């Protein structure tokens, strides 16, 4: 089966391949992109049960010498001791500067393995093989890698771009509904930024019905933004749409609410706030809520505007007495709003009262 190729144009450019059956062909695809080297596959115990044997078989058939590191599934593994074990594993396996890490899994695996690849020997190559929709449409592209610290999520990390991303859409067809919804939130975020036809696909259908075009359009949008702004000093900040509230909700819930669900509530609150304050060119809130609900996502929260504002203002993205929010004025048109931090709680309140 053919696959799509979407380039990410950077000083060292790379391709994102999207199609069915890519994990089974990963060995030959990696050989074309990277040539000969040793490959260290990093994955969690859940994904290992589903895909590790198939990937190792494909790599060996393509003539690769491989090793693999399997860690316990879950966000609690995205921390210093797993990173340290992984770096020691690379050293014990005597990986060299020309070898390569394969991150097989969702966002936790990509962030952790990418960070380890970026630190080991001052940086070796890695390939992303996202197995969740969230990783495919967002975290596997753009080179953001990180681990969590006890003080907060993603506090230690670096920009380290992958050398190749293989999005095997067959993985997403079999995801549980909750995990698909988790990724749908980032796809809807991209639809609000990008506009049509992506937003309509999510508003009138759902991700399960249109996985391949949705993944393709999200990847194309993100590849373009990352190509303009690799290290998030300009337009890449648009990708934070819904994330100021989203991160605050994750924090207030003790990280029991999944990232995509928290971002979904953030998207709904920011859209309702913009609309109720008269800062939109067209009605958007009902359309955004409808796309979220259609994809199994929440649009309200039990946390107070005060609790969310306090959590948001202790977030690392705040600078001085202002906070930068990404706000939609229409589907396909978002802008940066510099808001005095003292007004944040009222801004959130406007979006939450409009949702009652
Ligand atoms: N997840 C947003 C970004 O990669 O910039």
Tab-separated table of C-alpha atoms and ligand atoms in Angstrom:
chain	number	residue	atom	x	y	z
A	1	UNK	CA	0.000	0.000	0.000
A	2	UNK	CA	1.259	3.494	-0.808
A	3	UNK	CA	1.890	6.046	1.892
A	4	UNK	CA	1.950	9.830	2.026
A	5	UNK	CA	5.186	11.701	2.615
A	6	UNK	CA	5.060	15.057	4.385
A	7	UNK	CA	8.406	16.834	4.762
A	8	UNK	CA	9.356	18.966	7.763
A	9	UNK	CA	11.714	21.588	6.307
A	10	UNK	CA	14.435	22.460	8.810
A	11	UNK	CA	18.234	22.779	8.783
A	12	UNK	CA	18.122	18.974	8.972
A	13	UNK	CA	14.835	18.139	7.272
A	14	UNK	CA	12.949	14.907	7.792
A	15	UNK	CA	9.844	13.182	6.486
A	16	UNK	CA	6.622	12.098	8.156
A	17	UNK	CA	5.211	9.001	6.414
A	18	UNK	CA	1.496	8.283	6.836
A	19	UNK	CA	-0.255	5.098	5.731
A	20	UNK	CA	-1.410	1.603	6.632
A	21	UNK	CA	1.007	-1.228	7.432
A	22	UNK	CA	4.018	1.023	8.084
A	23	UNK	CA	5.168	-0.800	11.241
A	24	UNK	CA	5.416	-4.046	9.279
A	25	UNK	CA	7.566	-2.208	6.719
A	26	UNK	CA	9.507	-0.151	9.279
A	27	UNK	CA	12.803	-1.943	8.606
A	28	UNK	CA	12.935	-1.147	4.901
A	29	UNK	CA	11.568	2.412	5.394
A	30	UNK	CA	14.179	3.155	8.059
A	31	UNK	CA	16.926	1.703	5.879
A	32	UNK	CA	15.985	4.079	3.035
A	33	UNK	CA	15.983	7.104	5.381
A	34	UNK	CA	18.861	6.283	7.738
A	35	UNK	CA	21.063	3.628	6.148
A	36	UNK	CA	22.945	1.128	8.267
A	37	UNK	CA	23.296	1.456	12.058
A	38	UNK	CA	22.260	-0.300	15.270
A	39	UNK	CA	18.707	0.347	16.390
A	40	UNK	CA	17.524	0.544	20.013
A	41	UNK	CA	13.748	0.211	20.242
A	42	UNK	CA	12.193	1.961	23.270
A	43	UNK	CA	8.600	1.122	24.148
A	44	UNK	CA	6.233	0.588	27.094
A	45	UNK	CA	4.929	-2.782	28.262
A	46	UNK	CA	1.461	-2.290	26.723
A	47	UNK	CA	2.731	-1.327	23.285
A	48	UNK	CA	5.411	-4.032	23.461
A	49	UNK	CA	2.666	-6.669	23.720
A	50	UNK	CA	0.974	-5.341	20.593
A	51	UNK	CA	3.742	-4.257	18.227
A	52	UNK	CA	7.282	-4.949	19.436
A	53	UNK	CA	7.700	-8.426	17.890
A	54	UNK	CA	6.375	-7.243	14.533
A	55	UNK	CA	8.680	-4.229	14.474
A	56	UNK	CA	11.735	-6.264	15.528
A	57	UNK	CA	10.966	-8.825	12.812
A	58	UNK	CA	10.759	-6.107	10.179
A	59	UNK	CA	14.017	-4.507	11.388
A	60	UNK	CA	15.859	-7.823	11.357
A	61	UNK	CA	14.511	-8.689	7.899
A	62	UNK	CA	15.985	-5.380	6.735
A	63	UNK	CA	19.345	-6.490	8.128
A	64	UNK	CA	19.409	-4.414	11.326
A	65	UNK	CA	21.102	-5.364	14.572
A	66	UNK	CA	18.609	-4.398	17.313
A	67	UNK	CA	18.138	-4.197	21.061
A	68	UNK	CA	15.026	-3.160	23.000
A	69	UNK	CA	14.158	-1.409	26.253
A	70	UNK	CA	10.646	-1.894	27.700
A	71	UNK	CA	9.426	0.302	30.579
A	72	UNK	CA	6.173	0.331	32.610
A	73	UNK	CA	3.325	2.086	30.757
A	74	UNK	CA	2.066	5.447	32.029
A	75	UNK	CA	3.004	9.067	32.666
A	76	UNK	CA	4.715	8.032	35.924
A	77	UNK	CA	7.521	6.526	33.810
A	78	UNK	CA	8.330	9.887	32.205
A	79	UNK	CA	10.784	10.783	34.931
A	80	UNK	CA	14.435	10.938	35.859
A	81	UNK	CA	14.937	7.338	36.996
A	82	UNK	CA	13.529	5.874	33.760
A	83	UNK	CA	15.677	8.319	31.766
A	84	UNK	CA	18.728	7.299	33.763
A	85	UNK	CA	17.998	3.564	33.245
A	86	UNK	CA	17.524	4.198	29.531
A	87	UNK	CA	20.806	6.104	29.167
A	88	UNK	CA	22.623	3.330	31.031
A	89	UNK	CA	20.969	0.781	28.739
A	90	UNK	CA	22.290	2.652	25.684
A	91	UNK	CA	25.775	2.702	27.234
A	92	UNK	CA	25.677	-1.010	28.132
A	93	UNK	CA	24.596	-1.753	24.566
A	94	UNK	CA	27.541	0.402	23.403
A	95	UNK	CA	25.407	2.510	21.077
A	96	UNK	CA	27.612	4.910	19.110
A	97	UNK	CA	27.083	8.375	17.630
A	98	UNK	CA	25.910	6.819	14.358
A	99	UNK	CA	23.303	4.532	15.951
A	100	UNK	CA	19.620	5.325	16.331
A	101	UNK	CA	16.770	5.077	18.857
A	102	UNK	CA	13.235	4.081	17.824
A	103	UNK	CA	10.427	5.517	19.970
A	104	UNK	CA	7.564	3.030	19.543
A	105	UNK	CA	4.435	4.240	21.366
A	106	UNK	CA	2.489	7.288	22.483
A	107	UNK	CA	3.507	10.675	23.826
A	108	UNK	CA	5.281	9.401	26.943
A	109	UNK	CA	7.505	7.092	24.915
A	110	UNK	CA	8.277	9.730	22.285
A	111	UNK	CA	9.113	12.403	24.872
A	112	UNK	CA	11.269	10.069	26.984
A	113	UNK	CA	13.095	8.255	24.181
A	114	UNK	CA	13.593	11.515	22.258
A	115	UNK	CA	15.085	13.180	25.325
A	116	UNK	CA	17.378	10.192	25.968
A	117	UNK	CA	18.489	10.230	22.313
A	118	UNK	CA	19.128	13.986	22.585
A	119	UNK	CA	21.353	13.601	25.677
A	120	UNK	CA	23.190	10.361	24.943
A	121	UNK	CA	26.660	11.102	23.518
A	122	UNK	CA	25.455	14.727	23.147
A	123	UNK	CA	22.773	13.613	20.726
A	124	UNK	CA	22.097	10.614	18.512
A	125	UNK	CA	19.337	10.146	15.934
A	126	UNK	CA	15.865	8.849	16.726
A	127	UNK	CA	12.767	7.805	14.805
A	128	UNK	CA	9.216	8.324	16.034
A	129	UNK	CA	6.730	5.467	15.531
A	130	UNK	CA	3.571	6.927	17.111
A	131	UNK	CA	0.949	4.342	18.079
A	132	UNK	CA	-1.623	6.782	19.491
A	133	UNK	CA	-3.585	9.433	17.618
A	134	UNK	CA	-2.342	12.104	20.043
A	135	UNK	CA	1.269	11.280	19.268
A	136	UNK	CA	0.599	11.106	15.519
A	137	UNK	CA	-1.162	14.461	15.210
A	138	UNK	CA	0.981	16.374	17.676
A	139	UNK	CA	3.771	15.128	19.921
A	140	UNK	CA	5.747	12.964	17.472
A	141	UNK	CA	6.416	15.927	15.162
A	142	UNK	CA	8.511	18.952	15.994
A	143	UNK	CA	11.211	17.625	18.299
A	144	UNK	CA	9.844	18.616	21.704
A	145	UNK	CA	11.208	16.059	24.175
A	146	UNK	CA	10.962	16.085	27.967
A	147	UNK	CA	10.540	14.304	31.251
A	148	UNK	CA	8.496	15.430	34.248
A	149	UNK	CA	10.043	16.586	37.530
A	150	UNK	CA	8.330	16.358	40.947
A	151	UNK	CA	7.730	20.138	40.566
A	152	UNK	CA	5.825	19.814	37.269
A	153	UNK	CA	5.304	18.242	33.854
A	154	UNK	CA	7.858	18.561	31.049
A	155	UNK	CA	10.204	20.686	33.163
A	156	UNK	CA	13.390	19.060	31.835
A	157	UNK	CA	13.733	18.632	28.104
A	158	UNK	CA	15.218	19.793	24.847
A	159	UNK	CA	14.378	20.373	21.225
A	160	UNK	CA	15.762	17.376	19.356
A	161	UNK	CA	14.184	16.660	15.980
A	162	UNK	CA	13.534	13.062	14.906
A	163	UNK	CA	15.133	11.815	11.681
A	164	UNK	CA	11.904	10.173	10.496
A	165	UNK	CA	8.304	9.747	11.699
A	166	UNK	CA	6.276	6.678	10.681
A	167	UNK	CA	2.518	7.096	11.334
A	168	UNK	CA	0.949	3.676	10.820
A	169	UNK	CA	-2.756	4.496	10.725
A	170	UNK	CA	-3.684	0.845	11.374
A	171	UNK	CA	-2.612	1.436	14.991
A	172	UNK	CA	-5.209	4.185	15.423
A	173	UNK	CA	-8.165	2.160	14.080
A	174	UNK	CA	-7.848	-0.253	17.001
A	175	UNK	CA	-7.404	2.335	19.786
A	176	UNK	CA	-9.956	2.342	22.619
A	177	UNK	CA	-12.566	5.134	22.335
A	178	UNK	CA	-11.064	7.158	25.197
A	179	UNK	CA	-7.615	7.202	23.600
A	180	UNK	CA	-9.063	8.182	20.239
A	181	UNK	CA	-10.945	11.067	21.895
A	182	UNK	CA	-7.721	12.095	23.627
A	183	UNK	CA	-6.077	12.553	20.217
A	184	UNK	CA	-9.219	14.082	18.692
A	185	UNK	CA	-8.841	17.094	21.001
A	186	UNK	CA	-5.478	17.988	19.444
A	187	UNK	CA	-6.960	17.398	15.977
A	188	UNK	CA	-9.872	19.758	16.768
A	189	UNK	CA	-7.354	22.310	18.067
A	190	UNK	CA	-5.559	22.061	14.724
A	191	UNK	CA	-8.894	22.367	12.898
A	192	UNK	CA	-9.666	25.626	14.763
A	193	UNK	CA	-6.226	26.971	13.792
A	194	UNK	CA	-6.235	25.703	10.218
A	195	UNK	CA	-9.930	26.103	9.319
A	196	UNK	CA	-11.502	24.122	6.498
A	197	UNK	CA	-11.673	21.374	5.404
A	198	UNK	CA	-10.155	19.898	8.586
A	199	UNK	CA	-12.570	21.519	11.018
A	200	UNK	CA	-15.630	20.378	9.035
A	201	UNK	CA	-14.404	16.773	9.065
A	202	UNK	CA	-14.384	16.879	12.874
A	203	UNK	CA	-17.596	18.863	13.158
A	204	UNK	CA	-19.694	16.673	10.891
A	205	UNK	CA	-18.051	13.297	11.444
A	206	UNK	CA	-15.672	11.923	14.013
A	207	UNK	CA	-12.037	10.938	13.967
A	208	UNK	CA	-12.702	7.213	13.699
A	209	UNK	CA	-14.542	7.737	10.381
A	210	UNK	CA	-11.842	9.931	8.850
A	211	UNK	CA	-8.576	8.914	10.488
A	212	UNK	CA	-6.274	9.126	7.482
A	213	UNK	CA	-7.329	12.583	6.180
A	214	UNK	CA	-7.412	13.960	9.703
A	215	UNK	CA	-3.915	12.688	10.549
A	216	UNK	CA	-2.628	13.906	7.180
A	217	UNK	CA	-4.048	17.413	7.554
A	218	UNK	CA	-2.875	17.775	11.171
A	219	UNK	CA	0.624	16.595	10.278
A	220	UNK	CA	0.772	18.945	7.281
A	221	UNK	CA	-0.282	21.895	9.449
A	222	UNK	CA	2.187	21.080	12.217
A	223	UNK	CA	5.049	20.372	9.805
A	224	UNK	CA	4.498	23.798	8.252
A	225	UNK	CA	4.450	25.625	11.629
A	226	UNK	CA	7.530	23.767	12.896
A	227	UNK	CA	9.298	24.553	9.604
A	228	UNK	CA	8.686	28.276	10.267
A	229	UNK	CA	9.476	28.241	13.985
A	230	UNK	CA	11.452	25.270	15.281
A	231	UNK	CA	11.914	26.464	18.870
A	232	UNK	CA	8.575	28.150	19.610
A	233	UNK	CA	9.569	31.791	19.532
A	234	UNK	CA	6.760	32.813	17.141
A	235	UNK	CA	3.924	31.082	15.267
A	236	UNK	CA	4.513	27.700	16.926
A	237	UNK	CA	3.007	29.259	20.065
A	238	UNK	CA	-0.354	29.056	18.240
A	239	UNK	CA	-0.248	25.323	18.982
A	240	UNK	CA	-0.853	26.251	22.627
A	241	UNK	CA	-4.504	27.036	21.796
A	242	UNK	CA	-6.613	25.623	24.652
A	243	UNK	CA	-3.500	24.613	26.587
A	244	UNK	CA	-3.358	27.377	29.225
A	245	UNK	CA	-6.701	26.207	30.630
A	246	UNK	CA	-5.898	22.608	29.707
A	247	UNK	CA	-2.667	22.533	31.706
A	248	UNK	CA	-4.441	24.204	34.631
A	249	UNK	CA	-7.162	21.520	34.570
A	250	UNK	CA	-4.566	18.742	34.422
A	251	UNK	CA	-2.788	20.285	37.397
A	252	UNK	CA	-5.978	20.851	39.463
A	253	UNK	CA	-7.037	17.234	38.824
A	254	UNK	CA	-3.677	15.877	40.002
A	255	UNK	CA	-3.162	14.737	36.374
A	256	UNK	CA	-6.081	12.303	36.569
A	257	UNK	CA	-7.770	14.048	33.590
A	258	UNK	CA	-6.010	13.002	30.364
A	259	UNK	CA	-4.238	15.752	28.383
A	260	UNK	CA	-6.643	15.737	25.425
A	261	UNK	CA	-9.708	15.892	27.679
A	262	UNK	CA	-8.238	18.859	29.552
A	263	UNK	CA	-7.348	20.615	26.280
A	264	UNK	CA	-10.921	20.003	25.028
A	265	UNK	CA	-12.335	21.866	28.039
A	266	UNK	CA	-9.730	24.578	27.441
A	267	UNK	CA	-10.823	24.960	23.808
A	268	UNK	CA	-14.480	25.256	24.840
A	269	UNK	CA	-13.746	27.812	27.594
A	270	UNK	CA	-11.539	30.011	25.414
A	271	UNK	CA	-14.066	29.976	22.546
A	272	UNK	CA	-16.979	30.860	24.847
A	273	UNK	CA	-14.926	33.594	26.554
A	274	UNK	CA	-13.956	35.147	23.211
A	275	UNK	CA	-17.553	35.020	22.011
A	276	UNK	CA	-19.147	36.346	25.197
A	277	UNK	CA	-16.662	39.267	25.242
A	278	UNK	CA	-17.597	40.102	21.636
A	279	UNK	CA	-14.075	39.346	20.370
A	280	UNK	CA	-15.076	37.070	17.460
A	281	UNK	CA	-15.842	37.668	13.762
A	282	UNK	CA	-18.454	34.881	13.639
A	283	UNK	CA	-20.215	32.583	16.135
A	284	UNK	CA	-17.680	29.871	16.983
A	285	UNK	CA	-18.413	28.486	20.438
A	286	UNK	CA	-21.353	26.243	19.485
A	287	UNK	CA	-19.433	24.821	16.499
A	288	UNK	CA	-16.369	24.062	18.626
A	289	UNK	CA	-18.488	22.512	21.398
A	290	UNK	CA	-20.314	20.386	18.857
A	291	UNK	CA	-17.042	19.063	17.351
A	292	UNK	CA	-15.746	18.242	20.850
A	293	UNK	CA	-18.935	16.482	21.997
A	294	UNK	CA	-19.185	14.545	18.729
A	295	UNK	CA	-15.723	13.189	19.446
A	296	UNK	CA	-16.549	12.102	23.001
A	297	UNK	CA	-14.894	15.058	24.739
A	298	UNK	CA	-15.990	17.178	27.722
A	299	UNK	CA	-16.704	20.923	27.458
A	300	UNK	CA	-17.114	21.938	31.128
A	301	UNK	CA	-15.178	21.534	34.353
A	302	UNK	CA	-15.987	21.467	38.057
A	303	UNK	CA	-12.908	23.570	38.914
A	304	UNK	CA	-13.492	27.257	39.699
A	305	UNK	CA	-12.145	30.134	37.548
A	306	UNK	CA	-10.022	31.129	40.556
A	307	UNK	CA	-8.443	27.668	40.916
A	308	UNK	CA	-7.734	27.510	37.172
A	309	UNK	CA	-6.238	31.009	37.069
A	310	UNK	CA	-3.986	30.219	40.069
A	311	UNK	CA	-2.838	26.981	38.456
A	312	UNK	CA	-2.248	28.701	35.090
A	313	UNK	CA	-0.241	31.515	36.638
A	314	UNK	CA	2.204	29.100	38.244
A	315	UNK	CA	2.748	27.556	34.782
A	316	UNK	CA	6.135	27.971	33.117
A	317	UNK	CA	4.710	29.877	30.102
A	318	UNK	CA	3.912	33.032	32.129
A	319	UNK	CA	6.198	36.052	31.666
A	320	UNK	CA	6.003	39.083	33.989
A	321	UNK	CA	2.645	40.667	34.625
A	322	UNK	CA	1.119	39.483	31.349
A	323	UNK	CA	0.017	36.103	30.091
A	324	UNK	CA	-0.209	35.256	26.390
A	325	UNK	CA	-3.365	33.420	25.370
A	326	UNK	CA	-4.193	32.029	21.940
A	327	UNK	CA	-7.741	33.102	21.124
A	328	UNK	CA	-9.940	32.184	18.135
A	329	UNK	CA	-11.766	34.977	16.307
A	330	UNK	CA	-13.139	32.597	13.631
A	331	UNK	CA	-12.644	28.985	12.576
A	332	UNK	CA	-9.242	29.197	10.874
A	333	UNK	CA	-8.199	32.509	12.472
A	334	UNK	CA	-6.563	32.709	15.898
A	335	UNK	CA	-4.458	35.466	17.440
A	336	UNK	CA	-2.270	36.143	20.467
A	337	UNK	CA	-3.908	38.083	23.285
A	338	UNK	CA	-1.597	39.662	25.882
A	339	UNK	CA	-3.717	39.715	29.017
A	340	UNK	CA	-2.682	41.260	32.345
A	341	UNK	CA	-2.461	38.330	34.773
A	342	UNK	CA	-4.921	40.099	37.095
A	343	UNK	CA	-7.614	39.713	34.370
A	344	UNK	CA	-7.107	36.005	33.735
A	345	UNK	CA	-9.619	34.767	36.308
A	346	UNK	CA	-12.352	37.005	34.855
A	347	UNK	CA	-11.503	35.868	31.338
A	348	UNK	CA	-11.890	32.226	32.395
A	349	UNK	CA	-15.087	33.110	34.287
A	350	UNK	CA	-16.578	34.611	31.109
A	351	UNK	CA	-15.937	31.331	29.274
A	352	UNK	CA	-17.254	29.187	32.108
A	353	UNK	CA	-20.445	31.123	32.840
A	354	UNK	CA	-21.311	31.168	29.145
A	355	UNK	CA	-21.136	27.348	29.241
A	356	UNK	CA	-23.766	26.944	31.993
B	1	LIG	N1	2.646	20.350	21.226
B	1	LIG	C1	2.873	21.644	20.715
B	1	LIG	C2	4.182	21.760	20.007
B	1	LIG	O1	4.794	20.774	19.645
B	1	LIG	O2	4.632	22.855	19.815
